[in-house]
């Protein structure tokens, strides 16, 4: 059977190899489904017309979409294109959006035949065995499967894979890092080619604005460092990767494991860099961990600060104080590393004074960049459940769930005012000589400048 796995069309600046689809492709190959390919619509800069041309020219038995809430509306149009041109094709969907909206997702995505919640490296091959006739198993036995039965949505219990070493490495030949942009995060980098890598799954923390746990669970499972290094060996030698982006939620949960990872890198003596684009936990950082990471290639990373108001941090269940944040940021700088910070503007219960405290705190901290995101009422988060239970948020408009847009504003602050405060935060933080000179020193090329200008324009003027 011919299988196509799709990263949907999106306006995002994040153009990275879709390793979630890479894992699924390897799992399918391992089970004998070798005619599988990945179509990254973001990397290929596809629009709906080009996607339809692709579907008209290429026939597949199954087309699977990795769905994110912000791109859901466009992805529905892509599914419609598949069904219109290839009505016999089975359309399946997965990803965080399916995991967080499983009870309703097949009603919203009316052109999808099946969905998958959570981790699907085991369940997708089972499903393919079932529909191909290779194995006679009931649909009820396929973990995480979402299907319709007599008009009713059935959601099977999902599986969290305990032994991550048992999973095949992503199918890197289907998403060669050398074919991706030099600045995959749409911002700054040190070396190229760049590859994302996942060394663990799950997050035990309770941040109210995050839905990560709905897809990967709260129980953290780790790959062995030996297993991680085998994949990094492959990327280094076969694909010439010279920078690794570790995308774990809690890479530094246990410092003994960080030391083991750093020692494995020392033994290889590679001239590489690595960083953490999704952030790194502040509360488990210490001087020794920072030094070990710096000595083995870390040059920078982002930390989740979120707010300059202790009241709001408590609402978010961040388990950090402003004093602890400042101390940790100073410690990072003392180690010779220069962090960036994530901040959220417009969190529920936030006042304009809270936002001004956040801007003030960001400028006080020794960070080289600050990303001020508007709060997004993402499905599956505690914050969104509370807002919906009180009627403050109704039907979510998926297309508005971009960090530069304003899908929600707390009582007492209009959306227009919140956008103005976001612009003020960005401009007042970055238009300082220390910050400007630092950014200029990291620019690699004219193309890099163009990318940064576009990202800045979208960030400031998208409403």
Coordinates of C-alpha atoms in Angstrom, one line a residue:
X1 CA 0.0 0.0 0.0
X2 CA 1.2 3.5 -0.8
X3 CA 1.2 5.8 2.2
X4 CA 1.7 9.6 2.2
X5 CA 2.4 11.4 5.5
X6 CA 1.8 15.2 5.3
X7 CA 2.9 18.2 7.3
X8 CA 0.1 20.6 6.4
X9 CA 0.3 24.0 4.8
X10 CA 1.1 26.7 7.4
X11 CA 2.3 30.3 7.8
X12 CA 4.7 29.3 10.5
X13 CA 8.3 30.4 10.5
X14 CA 9.4 27.0 12.0
X15 CA 10.6 24.9 9.1
X16 CA 12.1 21.8 10.6
X17 CA 12.2 18.1 9.6
X18 CA 8.9 16.6 11.0
X19 CA 10.4 13.9 13.1
X20 CA 7.0 12.8 14.4
X21 CA 6.2 11.7 10.8
X22 CA 9.7 10.4 10.5
X23 CA 9.1 8.0 13.4
X24 CA 5.8 6.9 11.9
X25 CA 7.5 6.2 8.5
X26 CA 10.1 4.1 10.2
X27 CA 7.5 2.1 12.1
X28 CA 5.6 1.5 8.9
X29 CA 8.7 0.3 7.1
X30 CA 9.6 -2.0 10.0
X31 CA 6.2 -3.6 9.5
X32 CA 6.6 -4.2 5.8
X33 CA 4.9 -1.0 4.5
X34 CA 7.8 0.3 2.4
X35 CA 6.0 2.6 0.0
X36 CA 5.8 5.5 2.4
X37 CA 6.8 9.1 1.7
X38 CA 6.7 12.4 3.6
X39 CA 5.4 15.6 2.1
X40 CA 6.4 18.7 4.1
X41 CA 4.1 21.4 2.8
X42 CA 5.9 24.0 4.9
X43 CA 9.3 23.3 3.5
X44 CA 8.0 23.0 0.0
X45 CA 6.1 26.4 0.4
X46 CA 2.9 24.8 -0.9
X47 CA -0.4 26.5 -1.2
X48 CA -3.7 24.7 -1.8
X49 CA -3.4 24.9 -5.6
X50 CA 0.0 23.3 -5.6
X51 CA -1.1 20.7 -3.1
X52 CA -4.1 19.8 -5.4
X53 CA -1.8 19.4 -8.4
X54 CA 0.4 17.1 -6.3
X55 CA -2.6 14.9 -5.3
X56 CA -3.9 14.8 -8.9
X57 CA -0.5 13.5 -10.1
X58 CA 0.2 11.1 -7.2
X59 CA -2.1 8.3 -6.1
X60 CA -1.9 6.9 -2.5
X61 CA -4.0 4.4 -0.6
X62 CA -3.6 6.3 2.7
X63 CA -2.9 10.0 3.3
X64 CA -2.1 11.0 6.9
X65 CA -2.0 14.5 8.2
X66 CA -0.2 15.7 11.3
X67 CA -2.5 18.3 12.7
X68 CA -1.8 21.4 14.8
X69 CA -4.7 23.5 16.1
X70 CA -3.5 26.7 14.4
X71 CA -3.5 25.1 11.0
X72 CA -6.6 23.0 11.4
X73 CA -8.9 25.1 9.1
X74 CA -6.4 24.9 6.2
X75 CA -5.8 21.2 6.8
X76 CA -9.5 20.5 6.5
X77 CA -9.3 22.1 3.0
X78 CA -6.4 19.8 2.2
X79 CA -8.3 16.8 3.3
X80 CA -11.2 17.9 1.1
X81 CA -8.9 18.1 -1.9
X82 CA -7.7 14.5 -1.3
X83 CA -11.3 13.2 -1.1
X84 CA -12.4 15.2 -4.1
X85 CA -9.6 14.0 -6.3
X86 CA -9.1 10.5 -4.8
X87 CA -12.4 9.5 -3.1
X88 CA -11.1 6.0 -2.5
X89 CA -8.1 7.2 -0.5
X90 CA -8.3 6.7 3.3
X91 CA -7.6 9.9 5.2
X92 CA -6.2 9.7 8.7
X93 CA -5.2 12.4 11.1
X94 CA -3.0 12.6 14.2
X95 CA -1.0 15.0 16.3
X96 CA -1.6 17.2 19.3
X97 CA -4.9 18.6 18.0
X98 CA -6.4 15.2 17.6
X99 CA -5.2 14.2 21.1
X100 CA -6.8 17.3 22.7
X101 CA -10.1 17.2 20.8
X102 CA -10.5 13.5 20.2
X103 CA -14.3 13.4 21.1
X104 CA -15.2 15.9 18.4
X105 CA -12.3 15.9 15.9
X106 CA -14.0 13.7 13.3
X107 CA -17.1 15.9 13.4
X108 CA -14.9 19.0 12.8
X109 CA -12.7 17.2 10.2
X110 CA -15.5 15.7 8.2
X111 CA -13.2 14.5 5.4
X112 CA -11.1 12.4 7.7
X113 CA -11.9 8.7 8.1
X114 CA -9.9 7.9 11.2
X115 CA -7.8 9.7 13.8
X116 CA -5.0 8.7 16.2
X117 CA -4.4 10.0 19.7
X118 CA -1.0 10.2 21.4
X119 CA 2.0 8.1 20.3
X120 CA 1.2 6.0 17.2
X121 CA 4.4 4.1 16.3
X122 CA 2.6 0.9 17.5
X123 CA -1.0 1.6 16.6
X124 CA -0.5 2.9 13.1
X125 CA 1.2 -0.3 11.8
X126 CA -1.6 -2.3 13.5
X127 CA -4.2 -0.2 11.7
X128 CA -2.4 -0.7 8.3
X129 CA -2.3 -4.4 8.9
X130 CA -6.1 -4.3 9.6
X131 CA -7.1 -2.3 6.5
X132 CA -4.7 -4.1 4.2
X133 CA -6.0 -7.5 5.2
X134 CA -2.6 -8.6 6.5
X135 CA -4.1 -9.2 10.0
X136 CA -7.6 -9.8 11.2
X137 CA -7.9 -7.7 14.3
X138 CA -10.7 -5.7 15.8
X139 CA -10.6 -1.9 15.6
X140 CA -11.0 -1.9 19.4
X141 CA -7.6 -3.4 19.8
X142 CA -5.8 -0.5 18.1
X143 CA -4.5 1.9 20.8
X144 CA -5.5 5.5 20.4
X145 CA -7.6 5.0 17.3
X146 CA -10.5 7.4 16.8
X147 CA -13.3 6.3 14.6
X148 CA -17.0 6.6 13.8
X149 CA -19.4 3.7 14.6
X150 CA -23.1 4.1 13.9
X151 CA -22.7 7.9 14.0
X152 CA -21.0 7.8 17.3
X153 CA -17.3 8.7 17.9
X154 CA -15.3 5.9 19.5
X155 CA -11.9 6.8 21.1
X156 CA -9.8 3.8 22.1
X157 CA -7.5 4.0 25.1
X158 CA -4.2 5.5 24.0
X159 CA -0.7 3.9 24.5
X160 CA 2.3 5.5 26.0
X161 CA 5.4 3.6 24.8
X162 CA 7.5 2.7 27.8
X163 CA 10.7 1.5 26.0
X164 CA 11.7 4.3 23.7
X165 CA 14.8 2.4 22.7
X166 CA 12.6 -0.1 21.0
X167 CA 11.4 2.6 18.5
X168 CA 13.2 2.8 15.2
X169 CA 15.0 6.1 14.5
X170 CA 13.1 8.6 12.3
X171 CA 13.3 8.0 8.6
X172 CA 15.9 10.7 8.0
X173 CA 16.2 9.7 4.3
X174 CA 12.7 11.0 3.8
X175 CA 13.4 14.4 5.4
X176 CA 17.1 15.0 4.8
X177 CA 18.3 17.9 7.2
X178 CA 20.6 19.2 4.4
X179 CA 17.5 20.1 2.3
X180 CA 16.0 22.3 5.1
X181 CA 16.6 26.1 5.6
X182 CA 19.7 27.3 7.5
X183 CA 17.6 29.0 10.2
X184 CA 14.8 26.4 10.8
X185 CA 13.4 28.2 13.8
X186 CA 13.1 31.4 11.7
X187 CA 15.7 33.1 13.9
X188 CA 19.3 32.5 15.0
X189 CA 21.6 29.5 14.7
X190 CA 25.3 28.7 14.8
X191 CA 26.0 25.8 12.5
X192 CA 24.4 23.9 9.6
X193 CA 22.9 21.4 8.7
X194 CA 20.6 21.3 11.7
X195 CA 18.5 18.4 12.9
X196 CA 15.9 18.2 15.7
X197 CA 16.3 15.2 18.1
X198 CA 14.1 13.9 20.9
X199 CA 15.7 12.1 23.8
X200 CA 12.6 11.7 26.0
X201 CA 8.8 12.0 26.1
X202 CA 6.4 13.3 28.7
X203 CA 6.4 16.2 31.1
X204 CA 5.5 15.9 34.9
X205 CA 4.9 19.7 35.3
X206 CA 1.4 21.3 35.6
X207 CA 1.7 24.5 33.6
X208 CA -1.8 25.6 33.0
X209 CA -1.2 27.1 29.5
X210 CA 0.4 23.9 28.0
X211 CA -1.2 20.8 26.5
X212 CA 2.0 18.8 25.9
X213 CA 0.8 16.2 28.5
X214 CA -2.3 15.3 26.4
X215 CA 0.0 13.9 23.6
X216 CA 3.0 12.5 25.5
X217 CA 1.6 12.0 29.0
X218 CA 3.0 13.2 32.4
X219 CA 5.2 10.1 33.0
X220 CA 8.6 10.9 31.6
X221 CA 10.3 8.2 29.6
X222 CA 13.9 8.4 28.5
X223 CA 15.9 6.9 25.7
X224 CA 19.2 5.6 26.8
X225 CA 22.2 7.9 26.1
X226 CA 23.7 5.0 24.0
X227 CA 20.6 4.9 21.9
X228 CA 20.5 8.7 21.5
X229 CA 24.2 8.8 20.5
X230 CA 23.6 6.1 17.8
X231 CA 21.1 8.4 16.1
X232 CA 23.4 11.4 16.5
X233 CA 26.2 9.3 14.9
X234 CA 23.9 8.6 12.0
X235 CA 23.0 12.3 11.6
X236 CA 26.6 13.4 12.0
X237 CA 28.3 11.0 9.6
X238 CA 25.5 10.3 7.0
X239 CA 23.8 13.7 6.9
X240 CA 26.7 16.0 7.9
X241 CA 24.6 17.5 10.7
X242 CA 26.6 20.0 12.8
X243 CA 23.9 21.4 15.0
X244 CA 21.3 19.5 17.1
X245 CA 18.1 21.0 18.4
X246 CA 17.0 18.9 21.4
X247 CA 13.2 19.2 21.6
X248 CA 12.5 17.5 24.9
X249 CA 10.1 19.1 27.4
X250 CA 12.4 18.2 30.3
X251 CA 15.8 17.3 29.0
X252 CA 17.5 18.4 32.2
X253 CA 15.1 16.8 34.6
X254 CA 17.9 14.6 36.0
X255 CA 21.4 16.1 36.0
X256 CA 23.1 12.6 36.1
X257 CA 21.6 12.0 32.7
X258 CA 22.8 15.4 31.4
X259 CA 26.4 14.5 32.6
X260 CA 26.2 11.1 30.8
X261 CA 25.1 12.8 27.6
X262 CA 27.9 15.4 27.8
X263 CA 30.5 12.7 28.5
X264 CA 29.3 10.8 25.4
X265 CA 29.8 14.0 23.4
X266 CA 33.3 14.5 24.9
X267 CA 34.3 11.0 23.8
X268 CA 33.4 11.8 20.2
X269 CA 35.2 15.1 20.2
X270 CA 32.9 16.5 17.5
X271 CA 33.0 20.2 16.4
X272 CA 29.2 20.7 16.8
X273 CA 26.7 22.9 18.6
X274 CA 23.4 22.1 20.2
X275 CA 20.6 24.0 21.8
X276 CA 17.0 23.7 23.1
X277 CA 14.5 25.7 21.0
X278 CA 11.6 24.6 23.1
X279 CA 13.2 25.8 26.3
X280 CA 14.9 24.2 29.3
X281 CA 13.8 23.9 32.9
X282 CA 15.3 26.6 35.2
X283 CA 14.7 24.9 38.5
X284 CA 17.1 22.0 37.8
X285 CA 20.0 24.0 36.4
X286 CA 23.1 24.5 38.4
X287 CA 26.7 25.7 37.7
X288 CA 28.1 22.2 37.1
X289 CA 25.3 21.2 34.6
X290 CA 25.7 24.5 32.7
X291 CA 29.5 24.1 32.5
X292 CA 29.2 20.5 31.2
X293 CA 26.8 21.6 28.5
X294 CA 28.8 24.6 27.5
X295 CA 32.0 22.5 27.2
X296 CA 30.2 20.1 24.8
X297 CA 28.6 22.5 22.4
X298 CA 25.7 24.4 24.0
X299 CA 25.9 28.0 22.9
X300 CA 22.5 29.3 23.9
X301 CA 19.0 28.3 24.9
X302 CA 15.6 29.7 25.8
X303 CA 14.0 29.5 29.2
X304 CA 10.3 29.7 30.0
X305 CA 10.0 32.7 32.2
X306 CA 6.4 33.6 31.2
X307 CA 5.6 36.5 33.5
X308 CA 7.1 39.2 35.6
X309 CA 4.2 39.0 38.1
X310 CA 4.5 36.5 40.9
X311 CA 0.7 36.4 41.1
X312 CA 0.4 35.3 37.5
X313 CA 3.3 32.8 37.8
X314 CA 1.3 31.2 40.7
X315 CA -1.8 31.1 38.5
X316 CA 0.2 29.3 35.8
X317 CA 1.5 26.8 38.4
X318 CA 5.1 27.5 37.3
X319 CA 6.6 26.5 40.7
X320 CA 9.1 29.3 40.4
X321 CA 9.6 32.7 42.1
X322 CA 10.8 35.9 40.4
X323 CA 13.9 35.8 42.6
X324 CA 14.7 32.2 41.6
X325 CA 14.3 33.1 37.9
X326 CA 16.7 36.1 38.2
X327 CA 19.2 34.0 40.1
X328 CA 19.1 31.2 37.5
X329 CA 19.5 33.6 34.6
X330 CA 22.5 35.2 36.3
X331 CA 24.0 31.8 36.8
X332 CA 23.5 31.0 33.1
X333 CA 25.3 34.2 32.2
X334 CA 28.1 33.5 34.7
X335 CA 28.7 30.2 32.8
X336 CA 29.3 32.1 29.6
X337 CA 26.0 31.3 28.0
X338 CA 23.4 33.9 27.0
X339 CA 19.8 32.8 27.3
X340 CA 16.6 34.1 25.6
X341 CA 13.2 34.2 27.4
X342 CA 9.7 33.1 26.6
X343 CA 6.9 35.4 28.0
X344 CA 3.1 35.2 27.8
X345 CA 1.1 38.4 27.4
X346 CA -2.7 38.4 28.2
X347 CA -2.9 35.4 30.4
X348 CA -6.4 35.0 32.1
X349 CA -6.7 37.2 35.2
X350 CA -3.8 39.3 34.1
X351 CA -4.1 43.1 34.3
X352 CA -2.3 45.8 32.4
X353 CA -0.2 46.4 35.4
X354 CA 0.9 42.7 35.4
X355 CA 1.9 43.0 31.7
X356 CA 3.9 46.1 32.4
X357 CA 5.6 44.2 35.3
X358 CA 6.5 41.5 32.8
X359 CA 8.0 44.0 30.3
X360 CA 10.0 45.6 33.2
X361 CA 11.2 42.2 34.4
X362 CA 12.3 41.1 30.9
X363 CA 14.4 44.2 30.5
X364 CA 15.9 43.7 33.9
X365 CA 17.0 40.2 33.2
X366 CA 20.3 39.4 31.4
X367 CA 18.7 37.8 28.4
X368 CA 19.6 38.5 24.8
X369 CA 16.2 38.1 23.3
X370 CA 12.6 38.0 24.5
X371 CA 9.7 36.4 22.8
X372 CA 6.4 37.9 23.9
X373 CA 3.6 35.6 22.9
X374 CA -0.1 36.3 23.3
X375 CA -1.9 33.8 25.5
X376 CA -3.6 31.2 23.3
X377 CA -6.7 29.3 24.5
X378 CA -5.3 26.0 23.3
X379 CA -7.5 22.9 23.6
X380 CA -6.4 20.5 26.3
X381 CA -4.9 23.1 28.6
X382 CA -6.2 23.7 32.1
X383 CA -6.5 27.5 31.5
X384 CA -8.8 26.9 28.5
X385 CA -11.0 24.4 30.4
X386 CA -11.5 27.0 33.1
X387 CA -12.3 29.8 30.6
X388 CA -14.8 27.6 28.8
X389 CA -16.4 26.4 32.0
X390 CA -17.1 30.0 33.0
X391 CA -18.2 31.0 29.5
X392 CA -15.4 33.5 29.0
X393 CA -14.2 31.5 26.0
X394 CA -16.7 29.9 23.6
X395 CA -16.1 28.2 20.3
X396 CA -12.4 28.4 19.5
X397 CA -11.5 29.8 16.1
X398 CA -8.5 27.5 15.1
X399 CA -7.1 30.0 12.6
X400 CA -6.5 32.5 15.3
X401 CA -4.2 30.3 17.4
X402 CA -1.0 31.9 16.3
X403 CA 1.3 33.6 18.9
X404 CA 1.3 36.8 17.0
X405 CA -2.5 37.0 16.9
X406 CA -4.9 37.9 19.7
X407 CA -7.6 35.3 20.0
X408 CA -8.3 36.1 23.6
X409 CA -7.8 39.1 26.0
X410 CA -8.5 39.1 29.7
X411 CA -11.3 41.2 31.2
X412 CA -10.5 44.9 31.2
X413 CA -8.1 44.8 28.3
X414 CA -9.3 44.9 24.7
X415 CA -7.7 42.8 22.0
X416 CA -6.5 46.0 20.3
X417 CA -4.9 47.2 23.5
X418 CA -3.3 43.8 24.2
X419 CA -1.7 43.8 20.7
X420 CA -0.4 47.3 21.4
X421 CA 1.1 46.1 24.6
X422 CA 2.7 43.1 22.8
X423 CA 4.3 45.6 20.3
X424 CA 5.4 47.8 23.1
X425 CA 7.0 44.8 24.9
X426 CA 8.9 43.7 21.8
X427 CA 10.1 47.1 20.7
X428 CA 11.1 48.4 24.2
X429 CA 13.0 45.2 24.9
X430 CA 14.8 44.9 21.5
X431 CA 15.5 48.5 20.7
X432 CA 18.4 48.8 23.1
X433 CA 22.0 49.0 22.0
X434 CA 23.1 45.9 23.9
X435 CA 20.4 43.8 22.3
X436 CA 20.8 45.3 18.8
X437 CA 24.6 44.8 18.8
X438 CA 24.2 41.2 20.0
X439 CA 21.7 40.4 17.3
X440 CA 23.9 41.9 14.6
X441 CA 26.8 39.8 15.6
X442 CA 24.8 36.6 15.0
X443 CA 23.5 37.4 11.5
X444 CA 24.9 35.0 9.0
X445 CA 23.8 36.3 5.6
X446 CA 21.5 38.5 3.6
X447 CA 19.0 35.7 3.4
X448 CA 19.1 35.5 7.2
X449 CA 18.4 39.2 7.5
X450 CA 15.4 38.8 5.1
X451 CA 14.0 36.0 7.2
X452 CA 14.4 37.9 10.4
X453 CA 12.7 41.0 9.0
X454 CA 9.8 38.9 7.7
X455 CA 9.4 37.3 11.1
X456 CA 9.5 40.6 12.9
X457 CA 7.0 42.1 10.6
X458 CA 4.5 39.2 11.0
X459 CA 5.1 39.3 14.8
X460 CA 4.4 43.1 15.1
X461 CA 1.7 43.6 12.6
X462 CA -0.4 40.4 12.3
X463 CA -3.7 40.9 14.1

